[in-house]
One Martini backbone bead per residue (centre of mass of N, CA, C, O) as a GRO file, in nm:
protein
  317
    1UNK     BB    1  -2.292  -2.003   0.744
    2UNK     BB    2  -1.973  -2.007   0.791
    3UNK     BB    3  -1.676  -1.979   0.610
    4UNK     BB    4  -1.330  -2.076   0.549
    5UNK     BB    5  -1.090  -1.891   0.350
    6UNK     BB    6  -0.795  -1.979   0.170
    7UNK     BB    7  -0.549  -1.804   0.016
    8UNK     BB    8  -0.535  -2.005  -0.210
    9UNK     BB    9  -0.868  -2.034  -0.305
   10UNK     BB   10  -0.883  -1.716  -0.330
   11UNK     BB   11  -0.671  -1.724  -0.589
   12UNK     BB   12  -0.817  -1.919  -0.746
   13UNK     BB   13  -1.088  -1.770  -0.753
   14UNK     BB   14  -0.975  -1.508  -0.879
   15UNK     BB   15  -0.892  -1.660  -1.155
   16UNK     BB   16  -1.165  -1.766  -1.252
   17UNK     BB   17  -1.303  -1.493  -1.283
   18UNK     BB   18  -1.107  -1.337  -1.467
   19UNK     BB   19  -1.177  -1.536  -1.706
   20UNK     BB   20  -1.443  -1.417  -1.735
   21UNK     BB   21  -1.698  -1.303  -2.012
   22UNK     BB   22  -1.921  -1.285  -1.867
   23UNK     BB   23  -2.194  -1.100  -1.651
   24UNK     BB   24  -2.528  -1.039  -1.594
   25UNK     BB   25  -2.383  -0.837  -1.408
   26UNK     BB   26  -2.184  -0.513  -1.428
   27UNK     BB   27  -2.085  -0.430  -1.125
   28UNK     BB   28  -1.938  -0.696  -1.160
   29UNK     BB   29  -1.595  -0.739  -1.140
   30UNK     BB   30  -1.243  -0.780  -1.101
   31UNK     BB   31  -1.216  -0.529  -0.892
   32UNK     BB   32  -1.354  -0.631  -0.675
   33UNK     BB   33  -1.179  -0.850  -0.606
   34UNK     BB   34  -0.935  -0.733  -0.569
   35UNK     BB   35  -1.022  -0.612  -0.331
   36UNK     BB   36  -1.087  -0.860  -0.131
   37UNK     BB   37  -0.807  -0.943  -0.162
   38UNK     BB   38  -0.704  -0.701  -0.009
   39UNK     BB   39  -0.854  -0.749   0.256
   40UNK     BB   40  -0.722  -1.014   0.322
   41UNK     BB   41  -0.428  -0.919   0.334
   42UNK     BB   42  -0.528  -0.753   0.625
   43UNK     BB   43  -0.582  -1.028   0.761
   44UNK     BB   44  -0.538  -1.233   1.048
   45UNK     BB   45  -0.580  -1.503   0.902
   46UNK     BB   46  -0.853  -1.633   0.840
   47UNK     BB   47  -1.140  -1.553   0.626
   48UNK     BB   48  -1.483  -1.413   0.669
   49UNK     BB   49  -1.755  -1.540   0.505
   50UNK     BB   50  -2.078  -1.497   0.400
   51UNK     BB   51  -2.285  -1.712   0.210
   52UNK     BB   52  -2.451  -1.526   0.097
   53UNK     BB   53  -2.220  -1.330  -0.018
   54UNK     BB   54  -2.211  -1.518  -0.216
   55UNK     BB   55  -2.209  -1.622  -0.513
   56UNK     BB   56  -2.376  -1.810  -0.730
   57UNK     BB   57  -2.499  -2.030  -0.998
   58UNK     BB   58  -2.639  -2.091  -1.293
   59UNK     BB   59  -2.701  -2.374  -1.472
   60UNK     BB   60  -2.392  -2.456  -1.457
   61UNK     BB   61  -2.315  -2.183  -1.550
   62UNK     BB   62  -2.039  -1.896  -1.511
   63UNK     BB   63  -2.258  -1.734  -1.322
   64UNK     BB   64  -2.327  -1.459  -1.167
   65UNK     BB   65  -2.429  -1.307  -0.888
   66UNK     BB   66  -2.547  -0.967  -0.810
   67UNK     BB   67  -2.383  -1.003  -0.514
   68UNK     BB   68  -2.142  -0.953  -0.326
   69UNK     BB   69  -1.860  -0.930  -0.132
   70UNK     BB   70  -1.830  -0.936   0.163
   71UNK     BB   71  -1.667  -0.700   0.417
   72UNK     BB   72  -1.745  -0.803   0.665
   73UNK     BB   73  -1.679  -0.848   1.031
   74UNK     BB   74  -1.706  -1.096   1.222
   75UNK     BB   75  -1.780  -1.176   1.548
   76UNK     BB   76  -1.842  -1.306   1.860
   77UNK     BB   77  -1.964  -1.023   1.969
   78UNK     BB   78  -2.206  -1.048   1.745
   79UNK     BB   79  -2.578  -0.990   1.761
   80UNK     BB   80  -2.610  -1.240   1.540
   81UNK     BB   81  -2.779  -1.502   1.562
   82UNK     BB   82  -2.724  -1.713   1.287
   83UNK     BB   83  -2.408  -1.730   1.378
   84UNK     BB   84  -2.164  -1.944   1.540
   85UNK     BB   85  -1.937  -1.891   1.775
   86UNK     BB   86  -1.718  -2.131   1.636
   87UNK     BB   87  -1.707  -2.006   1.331
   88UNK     BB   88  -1.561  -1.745   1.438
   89UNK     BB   89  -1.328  -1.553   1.410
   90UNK     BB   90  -1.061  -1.433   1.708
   91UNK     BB   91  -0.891  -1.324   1.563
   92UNK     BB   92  -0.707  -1.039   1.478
   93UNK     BB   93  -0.653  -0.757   1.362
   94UNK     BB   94  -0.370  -0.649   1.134
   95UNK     BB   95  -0.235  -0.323   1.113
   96UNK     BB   96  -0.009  -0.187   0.858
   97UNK     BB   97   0.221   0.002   0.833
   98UNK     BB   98   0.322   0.220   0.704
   99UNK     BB   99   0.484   0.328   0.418
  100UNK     BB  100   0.769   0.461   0.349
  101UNK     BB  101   0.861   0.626   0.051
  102UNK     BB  102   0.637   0.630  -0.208
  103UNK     BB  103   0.476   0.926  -0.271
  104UNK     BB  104   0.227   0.976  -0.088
  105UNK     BB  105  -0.008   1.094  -0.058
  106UNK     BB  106  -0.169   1.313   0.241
  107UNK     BB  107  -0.417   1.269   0.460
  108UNK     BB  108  -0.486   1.601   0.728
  109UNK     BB  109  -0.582   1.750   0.958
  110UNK     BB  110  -0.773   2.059   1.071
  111UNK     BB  111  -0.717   2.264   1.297
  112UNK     BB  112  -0.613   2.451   1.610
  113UNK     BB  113  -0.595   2.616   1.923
  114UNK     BB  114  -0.888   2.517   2.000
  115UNK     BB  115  -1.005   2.225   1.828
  116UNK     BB  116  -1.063   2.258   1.565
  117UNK     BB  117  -1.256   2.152   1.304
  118UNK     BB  118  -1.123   2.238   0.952
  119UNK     BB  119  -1.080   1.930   0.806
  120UNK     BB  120  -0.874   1.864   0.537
  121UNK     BB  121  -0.530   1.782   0.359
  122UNK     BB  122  -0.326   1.750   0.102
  123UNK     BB  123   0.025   1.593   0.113
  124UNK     BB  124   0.245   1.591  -0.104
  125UNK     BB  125   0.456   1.333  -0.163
  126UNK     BB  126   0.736   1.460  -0.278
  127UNK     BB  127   0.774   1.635   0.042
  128UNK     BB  128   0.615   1.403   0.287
  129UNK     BB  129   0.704   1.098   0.091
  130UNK     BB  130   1.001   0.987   0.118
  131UNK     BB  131   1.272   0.886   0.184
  132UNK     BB  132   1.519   0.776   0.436
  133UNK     BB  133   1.781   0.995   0.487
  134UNK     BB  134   2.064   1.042   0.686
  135UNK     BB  135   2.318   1.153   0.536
  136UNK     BB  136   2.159   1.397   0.396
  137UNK     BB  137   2.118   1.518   0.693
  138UNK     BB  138   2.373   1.547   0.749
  139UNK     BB  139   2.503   1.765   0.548
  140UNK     BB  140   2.324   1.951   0.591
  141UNK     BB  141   2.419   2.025   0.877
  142UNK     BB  142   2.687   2.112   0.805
  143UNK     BB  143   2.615   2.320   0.626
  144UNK     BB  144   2.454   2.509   0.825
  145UNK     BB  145   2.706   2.519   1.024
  146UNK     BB  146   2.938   2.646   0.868
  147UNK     BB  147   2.777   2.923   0.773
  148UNK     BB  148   2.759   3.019   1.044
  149UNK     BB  149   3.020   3.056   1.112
  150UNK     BB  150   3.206   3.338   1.157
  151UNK     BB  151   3.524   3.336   1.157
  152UNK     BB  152   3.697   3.553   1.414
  153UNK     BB  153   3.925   3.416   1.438
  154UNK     BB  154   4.256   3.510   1.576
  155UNK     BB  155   4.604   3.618   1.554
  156UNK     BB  156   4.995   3.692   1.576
  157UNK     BB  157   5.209   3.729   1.421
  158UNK     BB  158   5.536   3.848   1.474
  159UNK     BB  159   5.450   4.163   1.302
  160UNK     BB  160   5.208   4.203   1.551
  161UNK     BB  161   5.385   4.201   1.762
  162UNK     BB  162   5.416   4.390   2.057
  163UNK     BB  163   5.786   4.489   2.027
  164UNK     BB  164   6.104   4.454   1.997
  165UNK     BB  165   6.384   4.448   1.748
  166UNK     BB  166   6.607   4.388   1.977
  167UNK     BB  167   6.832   4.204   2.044
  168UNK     BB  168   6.868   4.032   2.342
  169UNK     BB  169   7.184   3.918   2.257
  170UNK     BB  170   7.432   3.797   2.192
  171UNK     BB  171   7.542   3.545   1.989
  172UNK     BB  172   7.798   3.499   2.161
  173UNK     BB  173   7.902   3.425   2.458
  174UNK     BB  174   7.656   3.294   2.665
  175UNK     BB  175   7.580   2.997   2.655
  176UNK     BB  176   7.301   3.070   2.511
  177UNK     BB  177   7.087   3.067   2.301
  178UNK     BB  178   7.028   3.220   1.948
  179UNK     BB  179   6.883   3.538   1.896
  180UNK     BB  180   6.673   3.794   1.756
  181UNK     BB  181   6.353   3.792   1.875
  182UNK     BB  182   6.082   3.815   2.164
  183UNK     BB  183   5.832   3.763   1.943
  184UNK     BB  184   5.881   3.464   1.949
  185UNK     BB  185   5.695   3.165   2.022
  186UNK     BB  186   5.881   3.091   2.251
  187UNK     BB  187   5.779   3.362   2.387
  188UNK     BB  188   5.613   3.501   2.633
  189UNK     BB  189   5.387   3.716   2.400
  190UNK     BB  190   5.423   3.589   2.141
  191UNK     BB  191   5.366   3.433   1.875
  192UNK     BB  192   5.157   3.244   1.610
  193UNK     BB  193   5.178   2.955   1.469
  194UNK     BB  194   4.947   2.889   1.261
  195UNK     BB  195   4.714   3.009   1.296
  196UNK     BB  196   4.358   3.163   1.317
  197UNK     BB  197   4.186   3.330   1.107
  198UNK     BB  198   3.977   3.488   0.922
  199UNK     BB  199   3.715   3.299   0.783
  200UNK     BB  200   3.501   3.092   0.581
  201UNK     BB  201   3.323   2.746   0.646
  202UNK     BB  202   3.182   2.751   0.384
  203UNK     BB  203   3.060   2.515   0.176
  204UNK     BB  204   2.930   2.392  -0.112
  205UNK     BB  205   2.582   2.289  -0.210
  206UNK     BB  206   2.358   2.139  -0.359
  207UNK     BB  207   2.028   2.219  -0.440
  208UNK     BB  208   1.868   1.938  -0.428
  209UNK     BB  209   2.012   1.848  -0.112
  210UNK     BB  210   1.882   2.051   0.026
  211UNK     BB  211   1.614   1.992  -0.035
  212UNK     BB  212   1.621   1.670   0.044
  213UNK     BB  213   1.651   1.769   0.339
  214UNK     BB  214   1.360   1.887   0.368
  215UNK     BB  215   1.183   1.676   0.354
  216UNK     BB  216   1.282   1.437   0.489
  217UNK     BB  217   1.187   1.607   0.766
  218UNK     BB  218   0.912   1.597   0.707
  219UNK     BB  219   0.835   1.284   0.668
  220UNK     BB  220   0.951   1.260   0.981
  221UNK     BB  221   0.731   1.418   1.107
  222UNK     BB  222   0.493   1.248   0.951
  223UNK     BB  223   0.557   0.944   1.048
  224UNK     BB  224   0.521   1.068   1.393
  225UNK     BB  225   0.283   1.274   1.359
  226UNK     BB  226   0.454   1.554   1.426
  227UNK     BB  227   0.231   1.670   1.281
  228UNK     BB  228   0.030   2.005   1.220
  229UNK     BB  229  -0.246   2.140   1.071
  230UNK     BB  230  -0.411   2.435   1.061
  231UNK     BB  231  -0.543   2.716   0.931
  232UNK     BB  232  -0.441   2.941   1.166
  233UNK     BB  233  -0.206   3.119   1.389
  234UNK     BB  234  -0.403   3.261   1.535
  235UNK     BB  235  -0.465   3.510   1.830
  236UNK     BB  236  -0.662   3.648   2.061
  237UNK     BB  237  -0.372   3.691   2.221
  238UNK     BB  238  -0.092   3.749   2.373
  239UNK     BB  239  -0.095   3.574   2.576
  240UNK     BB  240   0.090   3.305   2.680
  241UNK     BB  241  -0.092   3.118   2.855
  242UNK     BB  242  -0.214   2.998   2.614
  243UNK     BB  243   0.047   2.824   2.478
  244UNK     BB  244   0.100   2.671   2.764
  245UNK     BB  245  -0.186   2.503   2.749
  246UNK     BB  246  -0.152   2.372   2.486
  247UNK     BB  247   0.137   2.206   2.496
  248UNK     BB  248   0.035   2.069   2.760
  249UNK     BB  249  -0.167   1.895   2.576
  250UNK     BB  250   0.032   1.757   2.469
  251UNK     BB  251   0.218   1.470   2.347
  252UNK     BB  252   0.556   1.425   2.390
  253UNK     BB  253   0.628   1.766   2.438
  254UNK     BB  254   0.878   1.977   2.410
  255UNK     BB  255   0.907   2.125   2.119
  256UNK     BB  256   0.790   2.404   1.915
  257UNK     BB  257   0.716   2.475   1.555
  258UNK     BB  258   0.631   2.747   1.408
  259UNK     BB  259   0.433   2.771   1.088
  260UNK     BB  260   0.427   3.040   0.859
  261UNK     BB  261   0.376   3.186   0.564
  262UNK     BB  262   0.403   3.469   0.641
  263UNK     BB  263   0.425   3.695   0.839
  264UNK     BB  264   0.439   3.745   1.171
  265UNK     BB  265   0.218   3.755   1.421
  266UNK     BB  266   0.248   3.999   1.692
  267UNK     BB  267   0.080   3.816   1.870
  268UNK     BB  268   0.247   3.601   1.844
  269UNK     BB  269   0.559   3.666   1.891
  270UNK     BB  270   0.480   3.762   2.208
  271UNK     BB  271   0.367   3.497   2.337
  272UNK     BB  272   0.690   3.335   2.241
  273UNK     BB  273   0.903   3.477   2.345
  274UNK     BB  274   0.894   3.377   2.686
  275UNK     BB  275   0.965   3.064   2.504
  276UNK     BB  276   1.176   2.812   2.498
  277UNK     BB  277   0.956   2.588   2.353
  278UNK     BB  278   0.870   2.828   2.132
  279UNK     BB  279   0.883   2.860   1.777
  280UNK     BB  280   0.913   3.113   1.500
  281UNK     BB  281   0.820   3.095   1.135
  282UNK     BB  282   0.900   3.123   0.828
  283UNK     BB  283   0.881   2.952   0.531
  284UNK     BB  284   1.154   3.063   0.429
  285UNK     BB  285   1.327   2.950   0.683
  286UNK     BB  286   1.302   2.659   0.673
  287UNK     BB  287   1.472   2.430   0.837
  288UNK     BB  288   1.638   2.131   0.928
  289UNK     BB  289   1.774   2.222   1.198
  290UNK     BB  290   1.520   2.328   1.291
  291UNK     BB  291   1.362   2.071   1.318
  292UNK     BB  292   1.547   1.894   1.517
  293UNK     BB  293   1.485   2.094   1.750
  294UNK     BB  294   1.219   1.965   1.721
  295UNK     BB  295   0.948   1.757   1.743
  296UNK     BB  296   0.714   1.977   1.683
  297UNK     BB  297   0.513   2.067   1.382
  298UNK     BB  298   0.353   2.379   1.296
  299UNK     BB  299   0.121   2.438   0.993
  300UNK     BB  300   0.026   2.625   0.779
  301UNK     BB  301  -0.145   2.630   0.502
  302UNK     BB  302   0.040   2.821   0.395
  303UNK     BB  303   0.266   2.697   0.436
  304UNK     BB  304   0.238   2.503   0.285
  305UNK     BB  305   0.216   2.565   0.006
  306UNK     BB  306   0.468   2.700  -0.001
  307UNK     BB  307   0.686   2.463   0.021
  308UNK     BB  308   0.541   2.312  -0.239
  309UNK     BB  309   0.636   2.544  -0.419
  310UNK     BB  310   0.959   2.552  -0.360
  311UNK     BB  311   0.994   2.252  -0.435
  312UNK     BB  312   0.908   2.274  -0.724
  313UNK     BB  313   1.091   2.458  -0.837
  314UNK     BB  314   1.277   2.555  -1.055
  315UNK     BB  315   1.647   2.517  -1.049
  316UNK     BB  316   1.865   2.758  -1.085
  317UNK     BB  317   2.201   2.733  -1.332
   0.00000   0.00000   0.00000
């Protein structure tokens, strides 16, 4: 027979066990109860416990017994026929979705250009789970967009421009405006005043905020599933079609932006060049604006750890 344990009952018998001095069995501790509490609050609407898996108590003493609380969610559609299927929840279980922003490792398999198991690795929390800030997203590609504009636009003030410097008419008498020379803005071919001249657009930004904005991009596109990592990005030749074929089984996916540790090898390069869908980056190149400019990031094992050690490094003041 199941029995169906209410949240409030079932925070009250969690209090009574912890509150008790001594178990027959060392097994059973307050930390297994709080797994099944922790359990419990993952499950939509009333859990359900068999009535077996429930310790006993012994001669009236608040003693339990060996056997732990089980954790199995049995369902109507269940082969077990000795539970009735009118008293087993129907509700769906609902699982919440990751929280970001908390700094938790992250487990993510590891893959290739084959699909193939390369096994699981482990991404810093403080790299790839940080908050997400837009204002700060925002800051760093203006500081990357400012710096990168060439500012070689250029104009001619009076003294560049190319022409007579005599008086155009006499001062008075001629009924016209009073000019001095024809160089000057008012006149067709004449100088531009205030105009810009060539400098540099580019304007200081704190070393923590770039930083920070390059977090925030990987955790963004950790959160989106939108991260992929390799084992290496080794291919078998240059040859394009191998990689449009890959790409073409993405879902979802525009623009891929690959990243290895070291050099880029010279066959993904040739590979990659004549797909504009399709960018390679060195580790050290990584940066924010280029996060955004694709949808999916793959990087390899050797990429990831250079990024969580650039990013551990102390930055020099």
């Amino acid at each position: 027979m199941a029995v169906s344990i209410s949240r409030k009952l079932l925070r009250s018998f969690h209090g009574s066990l912890c509150a008790l001095g001594r178990y027959d069995s060392p097994s059973i501790t307050c930390q297994s109860f709080r797994t099944s509490h922790d359990l419990y609050g993952h499950l939509y609407g009333d859990s359900v416990f068999s009535s077996g898996s429930c310790g006993h108590f012994k001669g009236g003493s608040s003693i339990l017994a060996k056997r732990w609380l089980s954790t199995s969610i049995l369902t109507p559609e269940s082969s077990d026929g000795a539970f009735p299927s009118d008293l087993l929840s129907k509700k769906p279980m609902v699982t919440t979705e990751r929280a970001i922003g908390l700094y938790q490792d992250l487990v993510i398999p590891v893959t290739n250009f084959h699909n193939e198991d390369k096994g699981l690795m482990v991404l810093a929390g403080d790299v790839f789970d940080v908050p997400i800030r837009k204002d700060i997203i925002h800051r760093v590609v203006r500081w990357q967009l400012a710096k990168r504009q060439q500012g070689t636009h250029s104009t001619k003030t009076i003294s560049e421009v190319s022409g007579t410097g005599r008086k155009p008419w006499r001062q008075k008498g001629t009924g016209r405006a009073r000019h001095g020379t024809l160089r000057g803005p008012q006149f067709r071919g004449g100088a531009t005043m205030h105009g810009p001249k060539p400098r540099s657009h580019a304007f200081k930004l704190n070393k923590k905020v770039r930083r920070l904005g390059l977090r925030i991009a990987l955790t963004a596109r950790a959160a989106e599933g939108k991260l992929l990592v390799f084992d290496d990005l080794e291919v078998p030749t240059h040859k394009t079609k191998n990689l449009v074929n890959y790409v073409k089984q993405m879902e979802n996916t525009k623009k891929v932006l690959l990243v290895d540790g070291g050099p880029i090898n010279e066959k993904l390069k040739l590979a990659t060049q004549n797909l504009h869908y399709v960018n390679v980056l060195p580790s050290i190149g990584l940066n924010v604006y280029s996060l955004l400019l694709h949808d999916t990031l793959v990087m390899s094992r050797d990429a990831v750890n250079k990024i969580v050690e650039r990013m551990h490094t102390p930055i020099n003041r």
